[in-house]
XYZ file of C-alpha atoms in Angstrom:
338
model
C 171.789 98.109 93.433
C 169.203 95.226 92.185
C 168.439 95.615 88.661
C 164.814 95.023 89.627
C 164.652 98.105 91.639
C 161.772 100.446 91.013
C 163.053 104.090 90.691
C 161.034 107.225 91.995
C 161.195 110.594 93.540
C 159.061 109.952 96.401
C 158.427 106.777 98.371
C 155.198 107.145 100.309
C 154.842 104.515 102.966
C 150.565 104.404 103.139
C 148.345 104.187 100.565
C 145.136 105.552 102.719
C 143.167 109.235 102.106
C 147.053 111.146 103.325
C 149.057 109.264 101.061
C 146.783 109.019 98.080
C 146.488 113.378 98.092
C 150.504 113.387 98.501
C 150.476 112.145 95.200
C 148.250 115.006 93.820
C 150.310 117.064 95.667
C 154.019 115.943 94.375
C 152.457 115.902 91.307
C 152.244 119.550 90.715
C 155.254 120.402 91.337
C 156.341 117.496 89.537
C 157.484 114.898 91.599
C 157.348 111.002 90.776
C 155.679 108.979 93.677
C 155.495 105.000 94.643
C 153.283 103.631 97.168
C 153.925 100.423 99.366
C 150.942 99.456 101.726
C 150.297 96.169 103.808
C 146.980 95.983 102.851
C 146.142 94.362 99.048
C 144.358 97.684 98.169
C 144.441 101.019 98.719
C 142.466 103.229 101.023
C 143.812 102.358 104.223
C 141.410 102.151 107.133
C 138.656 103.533 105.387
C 138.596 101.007 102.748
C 139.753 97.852 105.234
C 137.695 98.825 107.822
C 134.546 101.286 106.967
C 134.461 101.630 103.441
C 130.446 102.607 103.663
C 130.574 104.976 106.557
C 129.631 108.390 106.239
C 132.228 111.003 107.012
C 131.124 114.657 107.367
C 133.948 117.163 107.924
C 135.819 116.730 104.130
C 135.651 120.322 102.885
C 132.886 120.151 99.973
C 131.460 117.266 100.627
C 128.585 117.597 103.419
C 128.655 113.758 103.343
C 131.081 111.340 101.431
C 131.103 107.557 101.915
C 134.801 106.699 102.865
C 135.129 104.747 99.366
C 133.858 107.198 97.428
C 136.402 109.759 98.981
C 139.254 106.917 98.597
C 137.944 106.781 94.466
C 138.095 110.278 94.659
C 141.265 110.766 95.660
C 142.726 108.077 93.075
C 140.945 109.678 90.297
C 142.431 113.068 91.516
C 145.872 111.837 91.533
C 145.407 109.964 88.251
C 146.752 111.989 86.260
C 150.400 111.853 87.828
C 150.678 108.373 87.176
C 151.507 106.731 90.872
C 152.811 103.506 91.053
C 151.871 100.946 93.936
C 153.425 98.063 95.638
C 150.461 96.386 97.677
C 149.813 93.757 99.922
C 153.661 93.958 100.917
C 154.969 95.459 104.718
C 158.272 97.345 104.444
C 161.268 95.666 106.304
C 164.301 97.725 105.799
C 165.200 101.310 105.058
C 169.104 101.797 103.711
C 170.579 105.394 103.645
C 172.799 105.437 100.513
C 176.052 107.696 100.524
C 173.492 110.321 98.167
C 171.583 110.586 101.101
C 169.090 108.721 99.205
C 167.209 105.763 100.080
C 166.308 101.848 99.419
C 163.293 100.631 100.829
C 162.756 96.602 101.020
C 159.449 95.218 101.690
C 158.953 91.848 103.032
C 158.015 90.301 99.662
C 161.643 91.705 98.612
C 160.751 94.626 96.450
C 162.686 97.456 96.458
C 162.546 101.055 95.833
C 164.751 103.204 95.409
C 163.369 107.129 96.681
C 165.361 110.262 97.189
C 162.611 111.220 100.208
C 160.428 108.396 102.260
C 156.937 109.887 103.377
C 155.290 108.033 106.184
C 152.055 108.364 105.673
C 150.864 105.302 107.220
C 147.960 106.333 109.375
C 148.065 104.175 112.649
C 150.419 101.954 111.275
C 149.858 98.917 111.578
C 146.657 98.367 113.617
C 144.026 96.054 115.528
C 140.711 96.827 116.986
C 140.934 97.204 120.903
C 138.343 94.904 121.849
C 136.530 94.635 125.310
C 136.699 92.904 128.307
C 133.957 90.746 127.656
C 133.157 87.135 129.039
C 132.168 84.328 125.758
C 133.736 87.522 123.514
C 135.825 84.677 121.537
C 133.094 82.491 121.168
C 131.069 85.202 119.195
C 133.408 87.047 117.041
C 132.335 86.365 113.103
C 129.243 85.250 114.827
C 127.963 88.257 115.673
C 130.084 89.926 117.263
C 132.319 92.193 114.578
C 134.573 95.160 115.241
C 133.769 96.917 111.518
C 131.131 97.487 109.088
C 131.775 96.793 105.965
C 128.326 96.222 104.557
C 125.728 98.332 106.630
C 123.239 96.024 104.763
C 124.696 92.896 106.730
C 122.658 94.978 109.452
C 119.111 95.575 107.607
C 116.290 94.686 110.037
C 118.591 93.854 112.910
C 119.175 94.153 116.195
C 122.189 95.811 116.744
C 124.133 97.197 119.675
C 126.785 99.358 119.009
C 129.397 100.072 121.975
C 131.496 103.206 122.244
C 132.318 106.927 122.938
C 133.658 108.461 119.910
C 133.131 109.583 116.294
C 132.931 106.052 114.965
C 130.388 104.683 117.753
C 128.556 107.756 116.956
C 128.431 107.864 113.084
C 127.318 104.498 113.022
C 124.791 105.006 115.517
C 122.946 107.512 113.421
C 123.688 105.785 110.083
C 122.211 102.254 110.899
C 119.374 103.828 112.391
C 117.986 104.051 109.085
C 118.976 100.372 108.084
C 118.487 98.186 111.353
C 115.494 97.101 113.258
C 116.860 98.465 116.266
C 119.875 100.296 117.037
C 120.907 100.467 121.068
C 124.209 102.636 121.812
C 125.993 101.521 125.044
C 128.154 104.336 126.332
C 130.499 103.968 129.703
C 130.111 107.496 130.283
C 127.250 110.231 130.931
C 129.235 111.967 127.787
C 130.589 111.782 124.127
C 134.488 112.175 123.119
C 133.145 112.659 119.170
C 132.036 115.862 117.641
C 129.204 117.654 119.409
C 127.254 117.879 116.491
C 127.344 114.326 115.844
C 126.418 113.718 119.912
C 123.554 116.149 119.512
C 121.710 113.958 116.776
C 122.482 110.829 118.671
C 120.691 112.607 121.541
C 117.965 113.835 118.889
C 117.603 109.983 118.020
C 117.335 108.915 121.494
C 114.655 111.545 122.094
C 112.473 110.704 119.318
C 112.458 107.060 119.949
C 114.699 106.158 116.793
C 117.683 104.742 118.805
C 118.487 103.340 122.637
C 120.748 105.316 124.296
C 122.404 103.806 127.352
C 124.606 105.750 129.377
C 126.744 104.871 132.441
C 127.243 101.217 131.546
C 129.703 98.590 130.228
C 129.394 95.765 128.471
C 129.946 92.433 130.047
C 129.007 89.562 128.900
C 127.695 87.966 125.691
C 125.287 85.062 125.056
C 123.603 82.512 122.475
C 123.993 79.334 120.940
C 125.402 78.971 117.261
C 125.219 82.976 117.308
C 124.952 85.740 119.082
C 121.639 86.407 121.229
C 122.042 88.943 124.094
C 124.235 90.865 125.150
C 124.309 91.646 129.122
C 125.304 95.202 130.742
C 126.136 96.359 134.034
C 124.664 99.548 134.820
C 126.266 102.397 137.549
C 124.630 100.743 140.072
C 126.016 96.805 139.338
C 122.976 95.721 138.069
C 122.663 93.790 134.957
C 120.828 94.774 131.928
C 119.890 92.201 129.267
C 119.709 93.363 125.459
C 118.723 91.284 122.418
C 121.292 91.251 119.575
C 121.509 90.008 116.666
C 125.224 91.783 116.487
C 127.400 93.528 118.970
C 130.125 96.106 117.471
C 132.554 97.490 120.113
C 134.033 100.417 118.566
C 136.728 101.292 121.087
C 139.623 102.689 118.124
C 142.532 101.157 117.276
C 145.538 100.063 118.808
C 148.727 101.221 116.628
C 152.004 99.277 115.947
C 154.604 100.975 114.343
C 156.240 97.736 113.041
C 159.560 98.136 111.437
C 159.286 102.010 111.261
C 159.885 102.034 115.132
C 163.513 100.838 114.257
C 164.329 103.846 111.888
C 165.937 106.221 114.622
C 162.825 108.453 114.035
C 161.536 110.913 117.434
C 158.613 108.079 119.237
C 155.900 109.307 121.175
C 153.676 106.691 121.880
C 153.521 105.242 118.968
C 153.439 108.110 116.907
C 156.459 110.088 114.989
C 157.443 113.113 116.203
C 157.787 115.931 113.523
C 158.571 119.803 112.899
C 155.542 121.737 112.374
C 157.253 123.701 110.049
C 157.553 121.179 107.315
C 156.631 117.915 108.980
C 159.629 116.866 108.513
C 161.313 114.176 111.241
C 164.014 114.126 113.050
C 165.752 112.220 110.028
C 166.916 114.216 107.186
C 164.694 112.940 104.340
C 162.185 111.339 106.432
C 158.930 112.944 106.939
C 155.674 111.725 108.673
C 151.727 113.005 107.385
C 148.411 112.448 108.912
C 147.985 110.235 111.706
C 150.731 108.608 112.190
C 152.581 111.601 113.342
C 152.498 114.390 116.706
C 153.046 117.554 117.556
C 151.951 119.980 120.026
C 147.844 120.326 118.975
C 147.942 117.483 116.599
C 144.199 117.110 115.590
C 143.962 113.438 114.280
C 141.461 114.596 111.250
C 141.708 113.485 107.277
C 141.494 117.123 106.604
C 144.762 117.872 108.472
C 146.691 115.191 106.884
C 145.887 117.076 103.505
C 147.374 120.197 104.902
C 150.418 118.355 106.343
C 150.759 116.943 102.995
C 151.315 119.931 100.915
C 153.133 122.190 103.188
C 155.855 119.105 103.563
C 155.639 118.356 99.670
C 157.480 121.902 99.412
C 159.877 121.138 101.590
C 160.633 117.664 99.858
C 161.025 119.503 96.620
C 164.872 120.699 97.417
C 165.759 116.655 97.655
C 164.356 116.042 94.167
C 165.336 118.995 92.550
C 168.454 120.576 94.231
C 169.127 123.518 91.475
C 165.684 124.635 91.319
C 163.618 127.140 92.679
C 160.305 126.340 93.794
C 157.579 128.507 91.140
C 154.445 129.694 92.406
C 152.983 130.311 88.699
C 150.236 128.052 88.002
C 149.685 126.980 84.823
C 147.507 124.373 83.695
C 147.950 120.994 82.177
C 145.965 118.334 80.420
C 143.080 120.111 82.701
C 144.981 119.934 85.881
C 146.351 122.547 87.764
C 150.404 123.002 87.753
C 153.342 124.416 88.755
């Protein structure tokens, strides 16, 4: 085994919201955990992608910026001491004759975990971007698939294209930043949460947004930037917006990368697991938050959490194999433990 290794209980593939509670969660019953994630921080998508957008259905919080829940969460699982390998894809997973495991990244680290938790959200993952005519020509020029800043939008003309919780969030967010918000939806209805569709609607109605139903984007214009942006309405006539940015929020398509090599259960792109533990159908594998599927699979932050502590008991019998799991809590250095 390379001296260099880096020992721990846990190795928790995914440093986003899922992975960063697992910690918290091994930590009470006193597990050791090591995170690897592509990205050079953690946080995952909502730190990469939409580190200012508003979430609404984190028990507690009526409304959390995704950053502050990712600081949160790091804060929370502070105290347990987590370890992180960042900025680093993992390559190879070896089963040792323990049953153990040695993961290598592609910067050659490796770890050295008697359980692997995938926990790696949509692995890894690009935008799905539209069918659009000069699209090229206009991304980074107005034209962007993420907010990052919602001040880059202040006093802007901005059309936002899309059907689900994302398209909608930022619909009602911006509306308070930009000069004009316009939301461009294919269909006469929402896939997000109704409530969120109900204040869009509420916007529309009061003048505060453009709501434009039955229509798809199709082409873009300018010169050095971005200037209009042309629709085609339900009855193939063109409609002519000015933008000053376009953001097509049409989700993410996921790539498992190596992980679709590991002789895990695949259903479209996602791991198949036992509800019972969500474990996989490799003994010491097991897959949390979105990333994995199962009959009813609701691809929420909130369920991840859940998913996370039921399998953490599970994963206990690996790390400790002559102990009983103890449902006493006690509590330590103001934390709560088992």
């Amino acid at each position: 085994m390379n001296t260099n290794t880096i020992h721990t209980d846990l190795c928790i593939i995914g440093a986003g919201p899922v992975g960063l509670f697992a910690v918290f969660e091994a930590g009470l019953l006193k597990m050791r955990c090591h995170l690897i994630d592509a990205l050079p921080q953690v946080g995952g998508q909502l730190s990469e992608i939409y580190p200012q957008k508003p979430i609404y259905d984190i028990p507690g919080y009526p409304e959390v910026k995704a950053q502050d829940l990712v600081d949160n969460l790091m804060e929370q699982a502070k105290p347990f001491q987590p370890t992180f390998t960042l900025g680093e894809r993992v390559d190879h997973l070896d089963k040792q004759a323990d049953g153990s495991f040695i993961v290598t990244t592609s910067d050659k680290t490796h770890v050295h975990a008697q359980v692997i938790i995938i926990a790696g959200g949509l692995g890894c993952f690009e935008p799905r971007k539209p069918v659009l005519t000069n699209l090229e020509k206009f991304e980074g020029k107005g034209i962007t698939y993420m907010v990052k800043n919602p001040e880059t939008f202040r006093d802007k003309n901005v059309v936002i294209a899309g059907g689900g919780d994302s398209a909608l969030d930022w619909s009602i967010y911006l509306a308070k930043v930009a000069k004009r918000v316009t939301l461009v939806h294919r269909n006469e209805t929402f896939r997000g949460a109704p409530d969120s569709a109900a204040k869009v609607f509420d916007l529309a109605n009061r003048g505060k947004i453009d709501l434009i139903l039955s229509a798809n984007l199709k082409e873009v214009t300018g010169d050095e930037k971005l200037e209009k942006v042309i629709l085609e309405d339900k009855y193939k006539q063109d409609m002519v917006l000015e933008a000053d940015y376009l953001i097509p929020l049409f989700g993410l398509s996921p790539k498992l990368g190596p992980i679709a090599d590991w002789g895990l259960s695949i259903d479209k792109n996602a791991i198949e697991v036992d509800t019972r533990d969500y474990s996989t159908g490799v003994e010491r594998i097991y897959a949390i938050g979105d990333i994995n599927t199962y009959p009813g699979k609701l691809k929420l932050i909130l369920c991840g959490f859940h998913e996370a502590a039921i399998m953490m008991h599970s994963a206990f019998k690996y790390v400790y194999p002559d102990q009983k799991l103890s449902f006493k809590y006690t509590t330590v250095n103001g934390v709560n433990a088992f």
